[in-house]
PDB file of C-alpha atoms and ligand atoms in Angstrom:
ATOM      1  CA  UNK A   1      88.367  63.782  88.976  1.00  0.00           C
ATOM      2  CA  UNK A   2      88.391  66.668  92.231  1.00  0.00           C
ATOM      3  CA  UNK A   3      85.468  68.706  93.174  1.00  0.00           C
ATOM      4  CA  UNK A   4      87.907  70.119  96.005  1.00  0.00           C
ATOM      5  CA  UNK A   5      87.816  73.969  96.214  1.00  0.00           C
ATOM      6  CA  UNK A   6      91.628  75.577  94.854  1.00  0.00           C
ATOM      7  CA  UNK A   7      93.021  77.863  97.732  1.00  0.00           C
ATOM      8  CA  UNK A   8      93.729  81.543  95.778  1.00  0.00           C
ATOM      9  CA  UNK A   9      95.309  84.242  97.628  1.00  0.00           C
ATOM     10  CA  UNK A  10      97.150  87.808  97.486  1.00  0.00           C
ATOM     11  CA  UNK A  11      98.020  90.697  99.813  1.00  0.00           C
ATOM     12  CA  UNK A  12      94.683  92.566  99.050  1.00  0.00           C
ATOM     13  CA  UNK A  13      92.568  92.366  95.745  1.00  0.00           C
ATOM     14  CA  UNK A  14      95.118  91.789  92.890  1.00  0.00           C
ATOM     15  CA  UNK A  15      94.539  88.693  93.043  1.00  0.00           C
ATOM     16  CA  UNK A  16      91.042  89.290  91.922  1.00  0.00           C
ATOM     17  CA  UNK A  17      92.152  89.871  88.459  1.00  0.00           C
ATOM     18  CA  UNK A  18      93.581  86.334  88.624  1.00  0.00           C
ATOM     19  CA  UNK A  19      90.185  84.869  90.436  1.00  0.00           C
ATOM     20  CA  UNK A  20      88.485  87.424  86.742  1.00  0.00           C
ATOM     21  CA  UNK A  21      90.338  84.549  84.577  1.00  0.00           C
ATOM     22  CA  UNK A  22      89.697  81.471  86.795  1.00  0.00           C
ATOM     23  CA  UNK A  23      85.911  82.428  86.182  1.00  0.00           C
ATOM     24  CA  UNK A  24      85.864  82.505  82.316  1.00  0.00           C
ATOM     25  CA  UNK A  25      88.400  79.479  81.759  1.00  0.00           C
ATOM     26  CA  UNK A  26      87.585  77.003  85.210  1.00  0.00           C
ATOM     27  CA  UNK A  27      84.088  77.841  85.966  1.00  0.00           C
ATOM     28  CA  UNK A  28      83.225  74.372  87.629  1.00  0.00           C
ATOM     29  CA  UNK A  29      85.651  74.941  89.983  1.00  0.00           C
ATOM     30  CA  UNK A  30      84.905  76.335  93.553  1.00  0.00           C
ATOM     31  CA  UNK A  31      87.493  78.906  95.068  1.00  0.00           C
ATOM     32  CA  UNK A  32      88.220  80.214  98.216  1.00  0.00           C
ATOM     33  CA  UNK A  33      89.830  83.494  98.021  1.00  0.00           C
ATOM     34  CA  UNK A  34      92.178  85.372 100.872  1.00  0.00           C
ATOM     35  CA  UNK A  35      93.221  89.039 100.710  1.00  0.00           C
ATOM     36  CA  UNK A  36      95.470  90.338 103.366  1.00  0.00           C
ATOM     37  CA  UNK A  37      93.787  93.472 103.427  1.00  0.00           C
ATOM     38  CA  UNK A  38      95.371  94.484 106.957  1.00  0.00           C
ATOM     39  CA  UNK A  39      98.505  93.613 106.008  1.00  0.00           C
ATOM     40  CA  UNK A  40      98.795  95.053 101.852  1.00  0.00           C
ATOM     41  CA  UNK A  41     100.946  96.140 100.841  1.00  0.00           C
ATOM     42  CA  UNK A  42     103.552  93.682 100.725  1.00  0.00           C
ATOM     43  CA  UNK A  43     105.912  94.728  98.191  1.00  0.00           C
ATOM     44  CA  UNK A  44     107.727  97.648 100.530  1.00  0.00           C
ATOM     45  CA  UNK A  45     108.459  94.610 102.993  1.00  0.00           C
ATOM     46  CA  UNK A  46     111.343  92.334 104.024  1.00  0.00           C
ATOM     47  CA  UNK A  47     111.384  89.137 102.751  1.00  0.00           C
ATOM     48  CA  UNK A  48     111.383  87.642 105.737  1.00  0.00           C
ATOM     49  CA  UNK A  49     108.493  89.181 106.908  1.00  0.00           C
ATOM     50  CA  UNK A  50     106.380  88.625 103.740  1.00  0.00           C
ATOM     51  CA  UNK A  51     107.762  84.963 103.981  1.00  0.00           C
ATOM     52  CA  UNK A  52     105.827  84.651 107.669  1.00  0.00           C
ATOM     53  CA  UNK A  53     102.744  86.575 105.963  1.00  0.00           C
ATOM     54  CA  UNK A  54     102.269  84.040 103.432  1.00  0.00           C
ATOM     55  CA  UNK A  55     103.040  81.507 106.070  1.00  0.00           C
ATOM     56  CA  UNK A  56     100.363  82.567 107.588  1.00  0.00           C
ATOM     57  CA  UNK A  57      97.942  82.869 104.341  1.00  0.00           C
ATOM     58  CA  UNK A  58      98.398  79.391 103.480  1.00  0.00           C
ATOM     59  CA  UNK A  59      97.443  77.988 106.997  1.00  0.00           C
ATOM     60  CA  UNK A  60      94.529  79.897 106.797  1.00  0.00           C
ATOM     61  CA  UNK A  61      93.510  78.465 103.295  1.00  0.00           C
ATOM     62  CA  UNK A  62      95.087  75.094 104.407  1.00  0.00           C
ATOM     63  CA  UNK A  63      91.676  75.023 106.880  1.00  0.00           C
ATOM     64  CA  UNK A  64      90.122  74.066 104.231  1.00  0.00           C
ATOM     65  CA  UNK A  65      90.167  70.806 102.211  1.00  0.00           C
ATOM     66  CA  UNK A  66      91.368  71.904  99.204  1.00  0.00           C
ATOM     67  CA  UNK A  67      93.840  70.650  96.267  1.00  0.00           C
ATOM     68  CA  UNK A  68      95.241  72.859  95.058  1.00  0.00           C
ATOM     69  CA  UNK A  69      97.011  76.852  95.794  1.00  0.00           C
ATOM     70  CA  UNK A  70      97.136  79.460  93.301  1.00  0.00           C
ATOM     71  CA  UNK A  71      99.872  81.972  94.855  1.00  0.00           C
ATOM     72  CA  UNK A  72      97.991  85.003  92.818  1.00  0.00           C
ATOM     73  CA  UNK A  73     100.737  87.344  93.971  1.00  0.00           C
ATOM     74  CA  UNK A  74     103.836  88.537  92.524  1.00  0.00           C
ATOM     75  CA  UNK A  75     105.214  89.314  95.760  1.00  0.00           C
ATOM     76  CA  UNK A  76     104.892  85.850  97.487  1.00  0.00           C
ATOM     77  CA  UNK A  77     105.338  84.329  94.289  1.00  0.00           C
ATOM     78  CA  UNK A  78     108.943  85.790  93.218  1.00  0.00           C
ATOM     79  CA  UNK A  79     110.516  85.838  97.275  1.00  0.00           C
ATOM     80  CA  UNK A  80     108.648  82.885  99.247  1.00  0.00           C
ATOM     81  CA  UNK A  81     107.695  80.264  96.122  1.00  0.00           C
ATOM     82  CA  UNK A  82     110.625  77.623  96.768  1.00  0.00           C
ATOM     83  CA  UNK A  83     109.851  77.557 100.459  1.00  0.00           C
ATOM     84  CA  UNK A  84     106.290  77.500 100.540  1.00  0.00           C
ATOM     85  CA  UNK A  85     106.248  74.521  98.249  1.00  0.00           C
ATOM     86  CA  UNK A  86     108.973  73.082 100.044  1.00  0.00           C
ATOM     87  CA  UNK A  87     106.301  73.125 103.247  1.00  0.00           C
ATOM     88  CA  UNK A  88     103.496  71.829 101.672  1.00  0.00           C
ATOM     89  CA  UNK A  89     102.378  68.693  99.966  1.00  0.00           C
ATOM     90  CA  UNK A  90      99.860  70.568  97.542  1.00  0.00           C
ATOM     91  CA  UNK A  91      99.920  71.935  94.134  1.00  0.00           C
ATOM     92  CA  UNK A  92     101.120  75.477  93.886  1.00  0.00           C
ATOM     93  CA  UNK A  93     101.248  77.609  90.981  1.00  0.00           C
ATOM     94  CA  UNK A  94     103.035  81.025  91.237  1.00  0.00           C
ATOM     95  CA  UNK A  95     102.673  83.689  88.621  1.00  0.00           C
ATOM     96  CA  UNK A  96     106.066  84.531  87.628  1.00  0.00           C
ATOM     97  CA  UNK A  97     106.920  81.588  85.305  1.00  0.00           C
ATOM     98  CA  UNK A  98     104.113  81.305  83.342  1.00  0.00           C
ATOM     99  CA  UNK A  99     104.180  85.699  82.949  1.00  0.00           C
ATOM    100  CA  UNK A 100     107.754  85.316  81.706  1.00  0.00           C
ATOM    101  CA  UNK A 101     107.038  82.350  79.142  1.00  0.00           C
ATOM    102  CA  UNK A 102     104.445  84.698  77.806  1.00  0.00           C
ATOM    103  CA  UNK A 103     106.375  87.874  77.988  1.00  0.00           C
ATOM    104  CA  UNK A 104     109.309  85.603  75.648  1.00  0.00           C
ATOM    105  CA  UNK A 105     106.441  84.622  73.121  1.00  0.00           C
ATOM    106  CA  UNK A 106     104.775  88.373  72.621  1.00  0.00           C
ATOM    107  CA  UNK A 107     107.989  90.017  72.146  1.00  0.00           C
ATOM    108  CA  UNK A 108     109.478  91.033  68.496  1.00  0.00           C
ATOM    109  CA  UNK A 109     112.231  93.105  69.906  1.00  0.00           C
ATOM    110  CA  UNK A 110     113.261  91.622  72.491  1.00  0.00           C
ATOM    111  CA  UNK A 111     113.116  94.244  74.475  1.00  0.00           C
ATOM    112  CA  UNK A 112     110.863  93.687  77.378  1.00  0.00           C
ATOM    113  CA  UNK A 113     109.530  95.996  80.427  1.00  0.00           C
ATOM    114  CA  UNK A 114     108.501  94.549  84.146  1.00  0.00           C
ATOM    115  CA  UNK A 115     106.720  96.686  86.414  1.00  0.00           C
ATOM    116  CA  UNK A 116     106.604  94.892  89.737  1.00  0.00           C
ATOM    117  CA  UNK A 117     106.516  95.745  93.821  1.00  0.00           C
ATOM    118  CA  UNK A 118     109.545  96.725  95.170  1.00  0.00           C
ATOM    119  CA  UNK A 119     110.490  93.127  96.542  1.00  0.00           C
ATOM    120  CA  UNK A 120     109.726  91.835  93.468  1.00  0.00           C
ATOM    121  CA  UNK A 121     112.045  93.688  91.186  1.00  0.00           C
ATOM    122  CA  UNK A 122     115.021  93.425  94.157  1.00  0.00           C
ATOM    123  CA  UNK A 123     114.332  89.386  93.973  1.00  0.00           C
ATOM    124  CA  UNK A 124     115.339  89.447  90.503  1.00  0.00           C
ATOM    125  CA  UNK A 125     113.034  86.562  89.604  1.00  0.00           C
ATOM    126  CA  UNK A 126     111.307  87.896  86.823  1.00  0.00           C
ATOM    127  CA  UNK A 127     114.770  89.029  85.453  1.00  0.00           C
ATOM    128  CA  UNK A 128     115.874  85.402  86.030  1.00  0.00           C
ATOM    129  CA  UNK A 129     112.782  83.494  84.287  1.00  0.00           C
ATOM    130  CA  UNK A 130     113.146  85.600  81.103  1.00  0.00           C
ATOM    131  CA  UNK A 131     117.150  85.025  80.569  1.00  0.00           C
ATOM    132  CA  UNK A 132     116.444  80.910  81.124  1.00  0.00           C
ATOM    133  CA  UNK A 133     113.905  81.192  78.540  1.00  0.00           C
ATOM    134  CA  UNK A 134     115.432  83.657  75.808  1.00  0.00           C
ATOM    135  CA  UNK A 135     119.274  84.691  76.717  1.00  0.00           C
ATOM    136  CA  UNK A 136     118.946  87.264  73.810  1.00  0.00           C
ATOM    137  CA  UNK A 137     115.858  88.993  75.801  1.00  0.00           C
ATOM    138  CA  UNK A 138     116.893  92.557  77.254  1.00  0.00           C
ATOM    139  CA  UNK A 139     114.972  93.295  80.639  1.00  0.00           C
ATOM    140  CA  UNK A 140     114.040  97.121  81.832  1.00  0.00           C
ATOM    141  CA  UNK A 141     112.790  96.943  85.291  1.00  0.00           C
ATOM    142  CA  UNK A 142     110.730  98.898  87.796  1.00  0.00           C
ATOM    143  CA  UNK A 143     109.600  99.388  90.731  1.00  0.00           C
ATOM    144  CA  UNK A 144     106.110 100.620  90.873  1.00  0.00           C
ATOM    145  CA  UNK A 145     105.095 100.861  94.713  1.00  0.00           C
ATOM    146  CA  UNK A 146     102.392 103.904  94.486  1.00  0.00           C
ATOM    147  CA  UNK A 147     100.599 101.415  91.925  1.00  0.00           C
ATOM    148  CA  UNK A 148      98.913  99.059  95.441  1.00  0.00           C
ATOM    149  CA  UNK A 149      97.973 101.451  97.669  1.00  0.00           C
ATOM    150  CA  UNK A 150      96.351 103.339  94.894  1.00  0.00           C
ATOM    151  CA  UNK A 151      94.182 100.751  93.232  1.00  0.00           C
ATOM    152  CA  UNK A 152      93.687  99.247  97.108  1.00  0.00           C
ATOM    153  CA  UNK A 153      91.675 102.373  97.141  1.00  0.00           C
ATOM    154  CA  UNK A 154      90.137 102.543  94.139  1.00  0.00           C
ATOM    155  CA  UNK A 155      91.893 105.024  91.671  1.00  0.00           C
ATOM    156  CA  UNK A 156      91.931 102.709  89.058  1.00  0.00           C
ATOM    157  CA  UNK A 157      89.816 104.634  86.309  1.00  0.00           C
ATOM    158  CA  UNK A 158      90.982 106.102  83.080  1.00  0.00           C
ATOM    159  CA  UNK A 159      90.397 110.073  84.096  1.00  0.00           C
ATOM    160  CA  UNK A 160      91.465 110.082  87.381  1.00  0.00           C
ATOM    161  CA  UNK A 161      94.721 112.583  87.647  1.00  0.00           C
ATOM    162  CA  UNK A 162      96.321 110.895  90.783  1.00  0.00           C
ATOM    163  CA  UNK A 163      97.073 107.618  88.978  1.00  0.00           C
ATOM    164  CA  UNK A 164      97.378 109.030  85.492  1.00  0.00           C
ATOM    165  CA  UNK A 165     100.388 111.156  86.962  1.00  0.00           C
ATOM    166  CA  UNK A 166     101.306 108.053  88.633  1.00  0.00           C
ATOM    167  CA  UNK A 167     101.225 105.623  85.895  1.00  0.00           C
ATOM    168  CA  UNK A 168     103.344 108.890  83.476  1.00  0.00           C
ATOM    169  CA  UNK A 169     105.979 109.373  86.184  1.00  0.00           C
ATOM    170  CA  UNK A 170     107.134 105.578  86.133  1.00  0.00           C
ATOM    171  CA  UNK A 171     106.207 104.017  82.887  1.00  0.00           C
ATOM    172  CA  UNK A 172     107.925 107.209  80.496  1.00  0.00           C
ATOM    173  CA  UNK A 173     111.307 105.572  81.270  1.00  0.00           C
ATOM    174  CA  UNK A 174     109.949 102.253  80.045  1.00  0.00           C
ATOM    175  CA  UNK A 175     107.748 103.788  76.912  1.00  0.00           C
ATOM    176  CA  UNK A 176     111.314 105.292  76.011  1.00  0.00           C
ATOM    177  CA  UNK A 177     113.674 102.430  76.111  1.00  0.00           C
ATOM    178  CA  UNK A 178     111.076 100.603  73.262  1.00  0.00           C
ATOM    179  CA  UNK A 179     109.741  98.023  75.336  1.00  0.00           C
ATOM    180  CA  UNK A 180     107.150  96.115  72.878  1.00  0.00           C
ATOM    181  CA  UNK A 181     105.775  93.968  75.547  1.00  0.00           C
ATOM    182  CA  UNK A 182     105.480  94.984  79.019  1.00  0.00           C
ATOM    183  CA  UNK A 183     104.672  92.590  82.439  1.00  0.00           C
ATOM    184  CA  UNK A 184     102.697  93.856  84.928  1.00  0.00           C
ATOM    185  CA  UNK A 185     104.249  91.469  87.388  1.00  0.00           C
ATOM    186  CA  UNK A 186     102.052  92.450  90.191  1.00  0.00           C
ATOM    187  CA  UNK A 187      98.350  91.235  90.015  1.00  0.00           C
ATOM    188  CA  UNK A 188      96.884  94.546  91.346  1.00  0.00           C
ATOM    189  CA  UNK A 189      98.374  96.018  88.228  1.00  0.00           C
ATOM    190  CA  UNK A 190      95.847  94.604  85.779  1.00  0.00           C
ATOM    191  CA  UNK A 191      93.360  96.970  87.609  1.00  0.00           C
ATOM    192  CA  UNK A 192      95.139  99.775  86.155  1.00  0.00           C
ATOM    193  CA  UNK A 193      95.009  97.997  82.696  1.00  0.00           C
ATOM    194  CA  UNK A 194      93.563 101.262  80.839  1.00  0.00           C
ATOM    195  CA  UNK A 195      95.487 104.246  82.381  1.00  0.00           C
ATOM    196  CA  UNK A 196      98.886 101.918  82.054  1.00  0.00           C
ATOM    197  CA  UNK A 197      97.823 100.830  78.009  1.00  0.00           C
ATOM    198  CA  UNK A 198      97.244 104.339  77.496  1.00  0.00           C
ATOM    199  CA  UNK A 199     101.163 105.331  78.705  1.00  0.00           C
ATOM    200  CA  UNK A 200     102.595 102.971  76.868  1.00  0.00           C
ATOM    201  CA  UNK A 201     100.918 103.230  73.314  1.00  0.00           C
ATOM    202  CA  UNK A 202      99.147 100.827  71.157  1.00  0.00           C
ATOM    203  CA  UNK A 203     102.250  98.656  69.824  1.00  0.00           C
ATOM    204  CA  UNK A 204     102.922  97.545  73.596  1.00  0.00           C
ATOM    205  CA  UNK A 205     101.536  94.345  74.707  1.00  0.00           C
ATOM    206  CA  UNK A 206     100.315  94.110  78.166  1.00  0.00           C
ATOM    207  CA  UNK A 207     101.130  90.584  79.602  1.00  0.00           C
ATOM    208  CA  UNK A 208      99.025  90.095  83.259  1.00  0.00           C
ATOM    209  CA  UNK A 209     100.450  87.949  86.027  1.00  0.00           C
ATOM    210  CA  UNK A 210      97.031  87.525  86.796  1.00  0.00           C
ATOM    211  CA  UNK A 211      95.863  86.016  83.582  1.00  0.00           C
ATOM    212  CA  UNK A 212      98.430  84.073  82.980  1.00  0.00           C
ATOM    213  CA  UNK A 213      98.426  82.190  86.381  1.00  0.00           C
ATOM    214  CA  UNK A 214      94.828  81.214  85.718  1.00  0.00           C
ATOM    215  CA  UNK A 215      96.100  79.413  82.469  1.00  0.00           C
ATOM    216  CA  UNK A 216      98.705  77.806  84.379  1.00  0.00           C
ATOM    217  CA  UNK A 217      96.463  76.200  86.929  1.00  0.00           C
ATOM    218  CA  UNK A 218      94.430  74.942  84.302  1.00  0.00           C
ATOM    219  CA  UNK A 219      97.665  72.911  82.809  1.00  0.00           C
ATOM    220  CA  UNK A 220      98.734  72.182  85.917  1.00  0.00           C
ATOM    221  CA  UNK A 221      94.727  70.162  87.203  1.00  0.00           C
ATOM    222  CA  UNK A 222      94.343  68.800  83.713  1.00  0.00           C
ATOM    223  CA  UNK A 223      97.836  67.134  84.000  1.00  0.00           C
ATOM    224  CA  UNK A 224      97.639  66.415  87.343  1.00  0.00           C
ATOM    225  CA  UNK A 225      93.802  64.952  86.335  1.00  0.00           C
ATOM    226  CA  UNK A 226      92.874  67.187  89.498  1.00  0.00           C
ATOM    227  CA  UNK A 227      89.874  68.855  87.272  1.00  0.00           C
ATOM    228  CA  UNK A 228      85.925  69.304  89.000  1.00  0.00           C
ATOM    229  CA  UNK A 229      83.399  68.094  86.436  1.00  0.00           C
ATOM    230  CA  UNK A 230      82.432  70.543  83.538  1.00  0.00           C
ATOM    231  CA  UNK A 231      78.432  69.896  83.868  1.00  0.00           C
ATOM    232  CA  UNK A 232      79.016  71.807  87.619  1.00  0.00           C
ATOM    233  CA  UNK A 233      79.179  75.945  88.878  1.00  0.00           C
ATOM    234  CA  UNK A 234      82.022  76.640  90.991  1.00  0.00           C
ATOM    235  CA  UNK A 235      81.611  79.127  93.522  1.00  0.00           C
ATOM    236  CA  UNK A 236      84.160  81.588  94.847  1.00  0.00           C
ATOM    237  CA  UNK A 237      83.722  82.526  98.819  1.00  0.00           C
ATOM    238  CA  UNK A 238      85.805  85.405  99.840  1.00  0.00           C
ATOM    239  CA  UNK A 239      87.639  86.445 103.067  1.00  0.00           C
ATOM    240  CA  UNK A 240      89.718  88.858 103.953  1.00  0.00           C
ATOM    241  CA  UNK A 241      92.149  90.119 107.659  1.00  0.00           C
ATOM    242  CA  UNK A 242      90.089  94.028 107.344  1.00  0.00           C
ATOM    243  CA  UNK A 243      86.910  95.736 107.023  1.00  0.00           C
ATOM    244  CA  UNK A 244      84.553  93.832 104.410  1.00  0.00           C
ATOM    245  CA  UNK A 245      83.104  96.955 103.039  1.00  0.00           C
ATOM    246  CA  UNK A 246      85.900  98.295 101.439  1.00  0.00           C
ATOM    247  CA  UNK A 247      87.589  95.208  99.887  1.00  0.00           C
ATOM    248  CA  UNK A 248      83.784  94.710  98.266  1.00  0.00           C
ATOM    249  CA  UNK A 249      83.497  98.268  96.818  1.00  0.00           C
ATOM    250  CA  UNK A 250      86.568  97.736  95.031  1.00  0.00           C
ATOM    251  CA  UNK A 251      85.998  93.975  94.289  1.00  0.00           C
ATOM    252  CA  UNK A 252      82.297  94.616  92.597  1.00  0.00           C
ATOM    253  CA  UNK A 253      83.701  97.261  90.788  1.00  0.00           C
ATOM    254  CA  UNK A 254      86.077  95.565  88.963  1.00  0.00           C
ATOM    255  CA  UNK A 255      84.936  91.906  88.599  1.00  0.00           C
ATOM    256  CA  UNK A 256      82.079  93.698  87.542  1.00  0.00           C
ATOM    257  CA  UNK A 257      79.480  91.739  90.106  1.00  0.00           C
ATOM    258  CA  UNK A 258      78.078  92.615  93.392  1.00  0.00           C
ATOM    259  CA  UNK A 259      79.822  91.287  95.870  1.00  0.00           C
ATOM    260  CA  UNK A 260      78.271  93.309  98.650  1.00  0.00           C
ATOM    261  CA  UNK A 261      77.684  91.177 101.910  1.00  0.00           C
ATOM    262  CA  UNK A 262      79.689  87.846 100.438  1.00  0.00           C
ATOM    263  CA  UNK A 263      83.007  88.891 102.141  1.00  0.00           C
ATOM    264  CA  UNK A 264      84.020  87.441 105.747  1.00  0.00           C
ATOM    265  CA  UNK A 265      86.668  88.874 108.084  1.00  0.00           C
ATOM    266  CA  UNK A 266      89.032  86.599 109.398  1.00  0.00           C
ATOM    267  CA  UNK A 267      91.416  87.345 112.438  1.00  0.00           C
ATOM    268  CA  UNK A 268      94.846  86.169 110.561  1.00  0.00           C
ATOM    269  CA  UNK A 269      97.175  86.497 112.975  1.00  0.00           C
ATOM    270  CA  UNK A 270      95.459  83.276 114.606  1.00  0.00           C
ATOM    271  CA  UNK A 271      97.225  80.949 112.183  1.00  0.00           C
TER     272      UNK A 271
HETATM  273  N1  LIG B 301      99.354  92.088  94.385  1.00  0.00           N
HETATM  274  C1  LIG B 301     101.056  91.808  95.029  1.00  0.00           C
HETATM  275  C2  LIG B 301     101.810  91.464  93.571  1.00  0.00           C
HETATM  276  O1  LIG B 301     101.685  90.433  93.150  1.00  0.00           O
HETATM  277  C3  LIG B 301     101.361  92.199  96.020  1.00  0.00           C
HETATM  278  C4  LIG B 301     101.105  93.774  96.010  1.00  0.00           C
HETATM  279  C5  LIG B 301     101.649  94.364  97.369  1.00  0.00           C
HETATM  280  O2  LIG B 301     101.493  93.718  98.818  1.00  0.00           O
HETATM  281  O3  LIG B 301     102.878  94.865  97.655  1.00  0.00           O
HETATM  282  O4  LIG B 301     103.195  91.221  93.683  1.00  0.00           O
END
């Protein structure tokens, strides 16, 4: 048993989709969440910039005595996971592998859609993992660069004409390609599940990178005997690199919990 907290990070709010699942499946664990809200979005940046940011995020999280880190960010996982794992002597879980495993299990017609940030699509990491897991799968990929800024601005609801128009434009080609499974390969995208589901229709399974990474973390903790005492109730601390009020407002909306006055701001450039 290990009562130390787990670090979770993302460029902004997206990693909360993993936190949401962690609260359900690992309620006894303490979490330290960092959202790099001053520098979001990562997905439109170069690999070098993303790796630099990710290293700072990890250095900040490691100022706590952690037992593991969940990289709750598709963009950091696709571009930087191997480097971060090589540099850090603590277990790190990313989102790509578990998400692809689930997608391969779900698809019946072997036509899988992938939506992710531009950096993730460019990296080819999801496609490579899917092909390795099932060479018969055909992957249809699409970068959706406007989804992250819209989600960060809280434009996540059904009936919001802006997000609905953008979603239709991005997703119609994937729907027309006949995919039966769609990977939400950026952890922000499950915030838009209703809107995405409406465009794709009921015959398409949505696979959330946030949720699958949470399950993977649970498996890893169990395998390494790092789980906390199941009788305790864990706590979550939130840190961001820009205004706490904006983060708290949208986070409360999504997590359906009042998070006012809970987040703290840090200067990520110091790390
Ligand atoms: N939520 C992140 C991801 O999973 C990053 C989005 C971004 O900052 O562009 O890719």
